[in-house]
Amino acid sequence: MAKPIEQLITELRGRRTYKELSDDCDGIPSTGRLSAMVKEGIESYPAMNSIRGLAKGLSVTEQDIVDACSVSLGFLQEGITRQAIALPNGAEKLTDSQKALVVSIVREFITANKLAS
């Protein structure tokens, strides 16, 4: 599911600071640029080295970054699919038991949110 780059960065940054995320991106994009992308959005596609860095730092494919930028720029509609959140590369290697546990945890959060509403 394509989502805006701001949302993708926010969701996959986790508890890392922008500095830590930039370090995980091998310094490109910079701490300031990452912060600006989230807070101010983007007005054009990032340079290829930034796309590669973001893909590395967020553990997603370069295509995921391009798609997210396309949503932010209005060239691609944000879609709703069964994949409600992006998962880092490697999630496909989880065992069936691990996948079931992740789904169970997410369902508990959904139930708790419904009860809180």
GROMACS .gro file of N, CA, C and O in nm:
model
  468
    1MET      N    1   0.084  -0.118   0.000
    1MET     CA    2   0.000   0.000   0.000
    1MET      C    3   0.088   0.123   0.000
    1MET      O    4   0.176   0.137   0.082
    2ALA      N    5   0.065   0.208  -0.092
    2ALA     CA    6   0.140   0.333  -0.098
    2ALA      C    7   0.080   0.433  -0.001
    2ALA      O    8  -0.041   0.446   0.011
    3LYS      N    9   0.167   0.500   0.070
    3LYS     CA   10   0.126   0.603   0.164
    3LYS      C   11   0.223   0.719   0.149
    3LYS      O   12   0.331   0.702   0.092
    4PRO      N   13   0.189   0.837   0.196
    4PRO     CA   14   0.279   0.951   0.182
    4PRO      C   15   0.415   0.926   0.248
    4PRO      O   16   0.423   0.857   0.350
    5ILE      N   17   0.518   0.984   0.190
    5ILE     CA   18   0.653   0.964   0.242
    5ILE      C   19   0.663   1.009   0.387
    5ILE      O   20   0.732   0.947   0.468
    6GLU      N   21   0.590   1.115   0.422
    6GLU     CA   22   0.593   1.164   0.560
    6GLU      C   23   0.546   1.055   0.656
    6GLU      O   24   0.605   1.033   0.762
    7GLN      N   25   0.440   0.988   0.618
    7GLN     CA   26   0.383   0.883   0.701
    7GLN      C   27   0.474   0.761   0.705
    7GLN      O   28   0.493   0.701   0.811
    8LEU      N   29   0.531   0.725   0.591
    8LEU     CA   30   0.620   0.610   0.586
    8LEU      C   31   0.740   0.631   0.678
    8LEU      O   32   0.777   0.544   0.756
    9ILE      N   33   0.801   0.750   0.670
    9ILE     CA   34   0.917   0.780   0.755
    9ILE      C   35   0.875   0.775   0.902
    9ILE      O   36   0.944   0.715   0.985
   10THR      N   37   0.764   0.838   0.934
   10THR     CA   38   0.718   0.843   1.073
   10THR      C   39   0.693   0.704   1.128
   10THR      O   40   0.736   0.671   1.240
   11GLU      N   41   0.626   0.619   1.051
   11GLU     CA   42   0.593   0.485   1.098
   11GLU      C   43   0.717   0.397   1.113
   11GLU      O   44   0.727   0.321   1.209
   12LEU      N   45   0.809   0.406   1.019
   12LEU     CA   46   0.924   0.314   1.020
   12LEU      C   47   1.045   0.369   1.094
   12LEU      O   48   1.140   0.295   1.118
   13ARG      N   49   1.040   0.495   1.132
   13ARG     CA   50   1.151   0.552   1.211
   13ARG      C   51   1.154   0.487   1.348
   13ARG      O   52   1.260   0.469   1.407
   14GLY      N   53   1.036   0.451   1.397
   14GLY     CA   54   1.029   0.390   1.529
   14GLY      C   55   1.072   0.490   1.635
   14GLY      O   56   1.036   0.607   1.631
   15ARG      N   57   1.155   0.446   1.726
   15ARG     CA   58   1.202   0.531   1.835
   15ARG      C   59   1.333   0.601   1.802
   15ARG      O   60   1.389   0.672   1.885
   16ARG      N   61   1.380   0.580   1.681
   16ARG     CA   62   1.506   0.644   1.642
   16ARG      C   63   1.487   0.795   1.628
   16ARG      O   64   1.383   0.842   1.583
   17THR      N   65   1.591   0.868   1.662
   17THR     CA   66   1.591   1.012   1.635
   17THR      C   67   1.618   1.030   1.485
   17THR      O   68   1.659   0.936   1.416
   18TYR      N   69   1.596   1.152   1.437
   18TYR     CA   70   1.628   1.179   1.297
   18TYR      C   71   1.778   1.159   1.272
   18TYR      O   72   1.817   1.113   1.165
   19LYS      N   73   1.859   1.189   1.369
   19LYS     CA   74   2.005   1.169   1.356
   19LYS      C   75   2.035   1.020   1.342
   19LYS      O   76   2.113   0.979   1.255
   20GLU      N   77   1.973   0.939   1.426
   20GLU     CA   78   1.996   0.794   1.418
   20GLU      C   79   1.945   0.738   1.285
   20GLU      O   80   2.012   0.652   1.224
   21LEU      N   81   1.829   0.786   1.240
   21LEU     CA   82   1.778   0.740   1.110
   21LEU      C   83   1.871   0.782   0.998
   21LEU      O   84   1.902   0.703   0.910
   22SER      N   85   1.917   0.906   1.002
   22SER     CA   86   2.010   0.953   0.898
   22SER      C   87   2.137   0.867   0.898
   22SER      O   88   2.187   0.831   0.791
   23ASP      N   89   2.187   0.833   1.016
   23ASP     CA   90   2.304   0.745   1.024
   23ASP      C   91   2.274   0.610   0.959
   23ASP      O   92   2.358   0.556   0.887
   24ASP      N   93   2.153   0.558   0.982
   24ASP     CA   94   2.114   0.430   0.922
   24ASP      C   95   2.097   0.441   0.770
   24ASP      O   96   2.101   0.341   0.699
   25CYS      N   97   2.078   0.566   0.721
   25CYS     CA   98   2.068   0.593   0.578
   25CYS      C   99   2.207   0.628   0.520
   25CYS      O  100   2.215   0.679   0.408
   26ASP      N  101   2.311   0.603   0.596
   26ASP     CA  102   2.448   0.639   0.558
   26ASP      C  103   2.463   0.789   0.535
   26ASP      O  104   2.540   0.834   0.451
   27GLY      N  105   2.386   0.868   0.611
   27GLY     CA  106   2.400   1.014   0.609
   27GLY      C  107   2.322   1.086   0.500
   27GLY      O  108   2.323   1.209   0.495
   28ILE      N  109   2.256   1.011   0.412
   28ILE     CA  110   2.179   1.074   0.304
   28ILE      C  111   2.041   1.009   0.301
   28ILE      O  112   2.032   0.889   0.275
   29PRO      N  113   1.937   1.087   0.331
   29PRO     CA  114   1.931   1.229   0.357
   29PRO      C  115   1.982   1.267   0.496
   29PRO      O  116   1.989   1.182   0.586
   30SER      N  117   2.012   1.394   0.513
   30SER     CA  118   2.065   1.445   0.639
   30SER      C  119   1.955   1.450   0.745
   30SER      O  120   1.836   1.439   0.714
   31THR      N  121   1.997   1.472   0.868
   31THR     CA  122   1.903   1.485   0.979
   31THR      C  123   1.801   1.595   0.950
   31THR      O  124   1.680   1.575   0.965
   32GLY      N  125   1.849   1.711   0.908
   32GLY     CA  126   1.760   1.823   0.880
   32GLY      C  127   1.664   1.794   0.766
   32GLY      O  128   1.547   1.833   0.771
   33ARG      N  129   1.712   1.729   0.663
   33ARG     CA  130   1.627   1.697   0.548
   33ARG      C  131   1.518   1.598   0.587
   33ARG      O  132   1.403   1.611   0.544
   34LEU      N  133   1.553   1.498   0.667
   34LEU     CA  134   1.453   1.401   0.713
   34LEU      C  135   1.344   1.472   0.793
   34LEU      O  136   1.225   1.449   0.769
   35SER      N  137   1.384   1.557   0.884
   35SER     CA  138   1.288   1.632   0.965
   35SER      C  139   1.199   1.718   0.877
   35SER      O  140   1.076   1.722   0.895
   36ALA      N  141   1.258   1.785   0.779
   36ALA     CA  142   1.180   1.871   0.689
   36ALA      C  143   1.083   1.790   0.604
   36ALA      O  144   0.970   1.833   0.579
   37MET      N  145   1.126   1.672   0.559
   37MET     CA  146   1.039   1.588   0.478
   37MET      C  147   0.913   1.552   0.556
   37MET      O  148   0.802   1.551   0.501
   38VAL      N  149   0.929   1.522   0.684
   38VAL     CA  150   0.814   1.483   0.766
   38VAL      C  151   0.729   1.603   0.802
   38VAL      O  152   0.607   1.599   0.792
   39LYS      N  153   0.791   1.712   0.842
   39LYS     CA  154   0.716   1.828   0.892
   39LYS      C  155   0.661   1.917   0.781
   39LYS      O  156   0.553   1.974   0.796
   40GLU      N  157   0.734   1.928   0.670
   40GLU     CA  158   0.694   2.020   0.564
   40GLU      C  159   0.650   1.950   0.436
   40GLU      O  160   0.597   2.013   0.346
   41GLY      N  161   0.673   1.821   0.427
   41GLY     CA  162   0.641   1.747   0.306
   41GLY      C  163   0.748   1.767   0.200
   41GLY      O  164   0.854   1.822   0.227
   42ILE      N  165   0.720   1.721   0.080
   42ILE     CA  166   0.815   1.734  -0.030
   42ILE      C  167   0.747   1.805  -0.146
   42ILE      O  168   0.625   1.799  -0.160
   43GLU      N  169   0.826   1.873  -0.228
   43GLU     CA  170   0.774   1.942  -0.346
   43GLU      C  171   0.826   1.879  -0.475
   43GLU      O  172   0.782   1.917  -0.583
   44SER      N  173   0.921   1.787  -0.462
   44SER     CA  174   0.973   1.716  -0.578
   44SER      C  175   1.032   1.584  -0.529
   44SER      O  176   1.050   1.563  -0.409
   45TYR      N  177   1.060   1.498  -0.624
   45TYR     CA  178   1.120   1.370  -0.588
   45TYR      C  179   1.260   1.393  -0.533
   45TYR      O  180   1.334   1.477  -0.586
   46PRO      N  181   1.298   1.319  -0.429
   46PRO     CA  182   1.435   1.329  -0.379
   46PRO      C  183   1.534   1.277  -0.484
   46PRO      O  184   1.497   1.201  -0.574
   47ALA      N  185   1.659   1.316  -0.469
   47ALA     CA  186   1.765   1.265  -0.556
   47ALA      C  187   1.778   1.115  -0.535
   47ALA      O  188   1.740   1.060  -0.430
   48MET      N  189   1.831   1.047  -0.635
   48MET     CA  190   1.842   0.902  -0.629
   48MET      C  191   1.921   0.855  -0.507
   48MET      O  192   1.884   0.755  -0.444
   49ASN      N  193   2.027   0.927  -0.470
   49ASN     CA  194   2.105   0.883  -0.353
   49ASN      C  195   2.022   0.895  -0.224
   49ASN      O  196   2.038   0.816  -0.132
   50SER      N  197   1.929   0.990  -0.219
   50SER     CA  198   1.840   1.002  -0.103
   50SER      C  199   1.738   0.888  -0.102
   50SER      O  200   1.705   0.834   0.004
   51ILE      N  201   1.689   0.851  -0.219
   51ILE     CA  202   1.595   0.738  -0.229
   51ILE      C  203   1.664   0.611  -0.182
   51ILE      O  204   1.608   0.534  -0.102
   52ARG      N  205   1.786   0.590  -0.227
   52ARG     CA  206   1.861   0.470  -0.185
   52ARG      C  207   1.887   0.472  -0.034
   52ARG      O  208   1.874   0.370   0.034
   53GLY      N  209   1.926   0.590   0.018
   53GLY     CA  210   1.952   0.601   0.161
   53GLY      C  211   1.828   0.575   0.244
   53GLY      O  212   1.833   0.503   0.345
   54LEU      N  213   1.716   0.634   0.204
   54LEU     CA  214   1.590   0.612   0.276
   54LEU      C  215   1.551   0.465   0.274
   54LEU      O  216   1.507   0.410   0.376
   55ALA      N  217   1.564   0.402   0.159
   55ALA     CA  218   1.529   0.260   0.149
   55ALA      C  219   1.614   0.179   0.246
   55ALA      O  220   1.562   0.092   0.317
   56LYS      N  221   1.740   0.210   0.252
   56LYS     CA  222   1.830   0.137   0.344
   56LYS      C  223   1.793   0.164   0.489
   56LYS      O  224   1.778   0.073   0.568
   57GLY      N  225   1.776   0.291   0.523
   57GLY     CA  226   1.749   0.329   0.661
   57GLY      C  227   1.614   0.282   0.712
   57GLY      O  228   1.598   0.253   0.831
   58LEU      N  229   1.516   0.275   0.624
   58LEU     CA  230   1.382   0.233   0.663
   58LEU      C  231   1.357   0.085   0.639
   58LEU      O  232   1.251   0.032   0.671
   59SER      N  233   1.454   0.018   0.579
   59SER     CA  234   1.444  -0.126   0.549
   59SER      C  235   1.325  -0.158   0.459
   59SER      O  236   1.247  -0.250   0.486
   60VAL      N  237   1.312  -0.078   0.353
   60VAL     CA  238   1.210  -0.102   0.252
   60VAL      C  239   1.278  -0.098   0.115
   60VAL      O  240   1.397  -0.068   0.105
   61THR      N  241   1.203  -0.124   0.011
   61THR     CA  242   1.262  -0.119  -0.123
   61THR      C  243   1.267   0.026  -0.174
   61THR      O  244   1.193   0.113  -0.125
   62GLU      N  245   1.351   0.049  -0.271
   62GLU     CA  246   1.356   0.180  -0.335
   62GLU      C  247   1.221   0.213  -0.399
   62GLU      O  248   1.177   0.327  -0.397
   63GLN      N  249   1.153   0.112  -0.453
   63GLN     CA  250   1.021   0.132  -0.512
   63GLN      C  251   0.922   0.181  -0.407
   63GLN      O  252   0.836   0.265  -0.437
   64ASP      N  253   0.932   0.130  -0.285
   64ASP     CA  254   0.844   0.177  -0.177
   64ASP      C  255   0.864   0.326  -0.152
   64ASP      O  256   0.768   0.400  -0.130
   65ILE      N  257   0.988   0.372  -0.158
   65ILE     CA  258   1.018   0.514  -0.137
   65ILE      C  259   0.962   0.597  -0.252
   65ILE      O  260   0.898   0.700  -0.231
   66VAL      N  261   0.985   0.551  -0.376
   66VAL     CA  262   0.933   0.623  -0.493
   66VAL      C  263   0.780   0.630  -0.488
   66VAL      O  264   0.721   0.736  -0.512
   67ASP      N  265   0.715   0.519  -0.452
   67ASP     CA  266   0.569   0.518  -0.443
   67ASP      C  267   0.521   0.616  -0.335
   67ASP      O  268   0.424   0.689  -0.356
   68ALA      N  269   0.588   0.617  -0.221
   68ALA     CA  270   0.549   0.708  -0.113
   68ALA      C  271   0.566   0.854  -0.156
   68ALA      O  272   0.480   0.938  -0.127
   69CYS      N  273   0.673   0.883  -0.226
   69CYS     CA  274   0.694   1.019  -0.277
   69CYS      C  275   0.586   1.053  -0.379
   69CYS      O  276   0.536   1.166  -0.382
   70SER      N  277   0.549   0.957  -0.462
   70SER     CA  278   0.444   0.979  -0.562
   70SER      C  279   0.311   1.012  -0.497
   70SER      O  280   0.236   1.096  -0.546
   71VAL      N  281   0.281   0.947  -0.385
   71VAL     CA  282   0.158   0.977  -0.311
   71VAL      C  283   0.166   1.120  -0.256
   71VAL      O  284   0.072   1.199  -0.270
   72SER      N  285   0.280   1.155  -0.196
   72SER     CA  286   0.295   1.289  -0.139
   72SER      C  287   0.283   1.398  -0.245
   72SER      O  288   0.233   1.506  -0.218
   73LEU      N  289   0.329   1.369  -0.366
   73LEU     CA  290   0.327   1.467  -0.474
   73LEU      C  291   0.195   1.466  -0.553
   73LEU      O  292   0.175   1.548  -0.642
   74GLY      N  293   0.106   1.373  -0.520
   74GLY     CA  294  -0.023   1.368  -0.585
   74GLY      C  295  -0.027   1.292  -0.716
   74GLY      O  296  -0.124   1.300  -0.790
   75PHE      N  297   0.079   1.217  -0.747
   75PHE     CA  298   0.082   1.139  -0.870
   75PHE      C  299   0.027   0.998  -0.854
   75PHE      O  300   0.001   0.930  -0.952
   76LEU      N  301   0.012   0.956  -0.731
   76LEU     CA  302  -0.036   0.822  -0.702
   76LEU      C  303  -0.133   0.834  -0.586
   76LEU      O  304  -0.105   0.903  -0.488
   77GLN      N  305  -0.247   0.771  -0.598
   77GLN     CA  306  -0.348   0.777  -0.493
   77GLN      C  307  -0.310   0.683  -0.380
   77GLN      O  308  -0.269   0.570  -0.403
   78GLU      N  309  -0.327   0.733  -0.259
   78GLU     CA  310  -0.302   0.649  -0.143
   78GLU      C  311  -0.407   0.539  -0.143
   78GLU      O  312  -0.527   0.566  -0.154
   79GLY      N  313  -0.364   0.415  -0.133
   79GLY     CA  314  -0.456   0.303  -0.140
   79GLY      C  315  -0.479   0.240  -0.006
   79GLY      O  316  -0.399   0.252   0.086
   80ILE      N  317  -0.592   0.172   0.004
   80ILE     CA  318  -0.623   0.098   0.125
   80ILE      C  319  -0.626  -0.049   0.087
   80ILE      O  320  -0.701  -0.090   0.000
   81THR      N  321  -0.542  -0.125   0.150
   81THR     CA  322  -0.536  -0.269   0.126
   81THR      C  323  -0.533  -0.339   0.261
   81THR      O  324  -0.536  -0.275   0.365
   82ARG      N  325  -0.520  -0.468   0.258
   82ARG     CA  326  -0.510  -0.543   0.383
   82ARG      C  327  -0.381  -0.509   0.455
   82ARG      O  328  -0.371  -0.528   0.575
   83GLN      N  329  -0.282  -0.460   0.383
   83GLN     CA  330  -0.157  -0.420   0.448
   83GLN      C  331  -0.176  -0.277   0.499
   83GLN      O  332  -0.154  -0.180   0.429
   84ALA      N  333  -0.220  -0.265   0.622
   84ALA     CA  334  -0.252  -0.135   0.678
   84ALA      C  335  -0.128  -0.058   0.719
   84ALA      O  336  -0.131   0.064   0.727
   85ILE      N  337  -0.020  -0.126   0.749
   85ILE     CA  338   0.105  -0.059   0.785
   85ILE      C  339   0.219  -0.125   0.709
   85ILE      O  340   0.214  -0.242   0.675
   86ALA      N  341   0.322  -0.048   0.685
   86ALA     CA  342   0.440  -0.102   0.618
   86ALA      C  343   0.522  -0.181   0.719
   86ALA      O  344   0.536  -0.140   0.834
   87LEU      N  345   0.574  -0.293   0.675
   87LEU     CA  346   0.663  -0.372   0.758
   87LEU      C  347   0.801  -0.373   0.695
   87LEU      O  348   0.813  -0.374   0.573
   88PRO      N  349   0.905  -0.373   0.776
   88PRO     CA  350   1.040  -0.373   0.720
   88PRO      C  351   1.070  -0.500   0.640
   88PRO      O  352   1.009  -0.604   0.665
   89ASN      N  353   1.162  -0.486   0.545
   89ASN     CA  354   1.206  -0.605   0.473
   89ASN      C  355   1.255  -0.708   0.573
   89ASN      O  356   1.316  -0.674   0.674
   90GLY      N  357   1.230  -0.830   0.546
   90GLY     CA  358   1.264  -0.938   0.637
   90GLY      C  359   1.141  -0.994   0.706
   90GLY      O  360   1.143  -1.106   0.754
   91ALA      N  361   1.033  -0.915   0.710
   91ALA     CA  362   0.911  -0.961   0.775
   91ALA      C  363   0.855  -1.085   0.704
   91ALA      O  364   0.792  -1.169   0.767
   92GLU      N  365   0.884  -1.096   0.573
   92GLU     CA  366   0.834  -1.212   0.499
   92GLU      C  367   0.902  -1.342   0.544
   92GLU      O  368   0.856  -1.451   0.516
   93LYS      N  369   1.011  -1.330   0.619
   93LYS     CA  370   1.084  -1.449   0.667
   93LYS      C  371   1.039  -1.494   0.805
   93LYS      O  372   1.092  -1.590   0.858
   94LEU      N  373   0.941  -1.422   0.863
   94LEU     CA  374   0.890  -1.464   0.993
   94LEU      C  375   0.825  -1.601   0.980
   94LEU      O  376   0.767  -1.634   0.877
   95THR      N  377   0.835  -1.679   1.085
   95THR     CA  378   0.769  -1.809   1.085
   95THR      C  379   0.618  -1.789   1.094
   95THR      O  380   0.570  -1.681   1.129
   96ASP      N  381   0.541  -1.893   1.065
   96ASP     CA  382   0.396  -1.884   1.075
   96ASP      C  383   0.355  -1.846   1.217
   96ASP      O  384   0.263  -1.766   1.238
   97SER      N  385   0.425  -1.900   1.314
   97SER     CA  386   0.395  -1.868   1.454
   97SER      C  387   0.422  -1.721   1.484
   97SER      O  388   0.343  -1.655   1.552
   98GLN      N  389   0.532  -1.668   1.434
   98GLN     CA  390   0.565  -1.528   1.455
   98GLN      C  391   0.464  -1.437   1.385
   98GLN      O  392   0.421  -1.336   1.441
   99LYS      N  393   0.424  -1.472   1.262
   99LYS     CA  394   0.323  -1.394   1.191
   99LYS      C  395   0.191  -1.394   1.267
   99LYS      O  396   0.125  -1.290   1.279
  100ALA      N  397   0.152  -1.509   1.320
  100ALA     CA  398   0.028  -1.518   1.398
  100ALA      C  399   0.035  -1.429   1.521
  100ALA      O  400  -0.065  -1.365   1.558
  101LEU      N  401   0.149  -1.423   1.585
  101LEU     CA  402   0.166  -1.340   1.702
  101LEU      C  403   0.153  -1.192   1.667
  101LEU      O  404   0.086  -1.115   1.737
  102VAL      N  405   0.214  -1.151   1.556
  102VAL     CA  406   0.204  -1.011   1.511
  102VAL      C  407   0.059  -0.976   1.484
  102VAL      O  408   0.009  -0.872   1.530
  103VAL      N  409  -0.013  -1.062   1.413
  103VAL     CA  410  -0.155  -1.037   1.382
  103VAL      C  411  -0.235  -1.030   1.512
  103VAL      O  412  -0.321  -0.943   1.529
  104SER      N  413  -0.206  -1.118   1.606
  104SER     CA  414  -0.277  -1.118   1.734
  104SER      C  415  -0.255  -0.987   1.809
  104SER      O  416  -0.350  -0.930   1.864
  105ILE      N  417  -0.134  -0.939   1.812
  105ILE     CA  418  -0.103  -0.813   1.880
  105ILE      C  419  -0.176  -0.697   1.814
  105ILE      O  420  -0.237  -0.614   1.881
  106VAL      N  421  -0.174  -0.692   1.681
  106VAL     CA  422  -0.243  -0.585   1.609
  106VAL      C  423  -0.392  -0.590   1.638
  106VAL      O  424  -0.455  -0.486   1.661
  107ARG      N  425  -0.450  -0.708   1.640
  107ARG     CA  426  -0.593  -0.719   1.669
  107ARG      C  427  -0.626  -0.668   1.809
  107ARG      O  428  -0.729  -0.606   1.831
  108GLU      N  429  -0.538  -0.695   1.905
  108GLU     CA  430  -0.558  -0.643   2.040
  108GLU      C  431  -0.556  -0.493   2.043
  108GLU      O  432  -0.637  -0.428   2.111
  109PHE      N  433  -0.465  -0.431   1.968
  109PHE     CA  434  -0.460  -0.284   1.959
  109PHE      C  435  -0.588  -0.230   1.896
  109PHE      O  436  -0.644  -0.132   1.942
  110ILE      N  437  -0.635  -0.296   1.791
  110ILE     CA  438  -0.758  -0.251   1.723
  110ILE      C  439  -0.876  -0.259   1.820
  110ILE      O  440  -0.956  -0.165   1.829
  111THR      N  441  -0.886  -0.369   1.893
  111THR     CA  442  -0.994  -0.385   1.990
  111THR      C  443  -0.986  -0.277   2.098
  111THR      O  444  -1.087  -0.216   2.134
  112ALA      N  445  -0.867  -0.253   2.148
  112ALA     CA  446  -0.848  -0.151   2.252
  112ALA      C  447  -0.888  -0.013   2.200
  112ALA      O  448  -0.950   0.066   2.272
  113ASN      N  449  -0.854   0.019   2.075
  113ASN     CA  450  -0.890   0.147   2.016
  113ASN      C  451  -1.041   0.161   2.003
  113ASN      O  452  -1.097   0.268   2.024
  114LYS      N  453  -1.108   0.052   1.965
  114LYS     CA  454  -1.254   0.056   1.953
  114LYS      C  455  -1.318   0.081   2.090
  114LYS      O  456  -1.416   0.155   2.101
  115LEU      N  457  -1.265   0.018   2.193
  115LEU     CA  458  -1.320   0.035   2.328
  115LEU      C  459  -1.296   0.176   2.380
  115LEU      O  460  -1.378   0.230   2.454
  116ALA      N  461  -1.184   0.238   2.337
  116ALA     CA  462  -1.150   0.373   2.383
  116ALA      C  463  -1.232   0.480   2.311
  116ALA      O  464  -1.242   0.592   2.358
  117SER      N  465  -1.290   0.445   2.197
  117SER     CA  466  -1.365   0.544   2.118
  117SER      C  467  -1.500   0.574   2.175
  117SER      O  468  -1.565   0.505   2.238
   0.00000   0.00000   0.00000
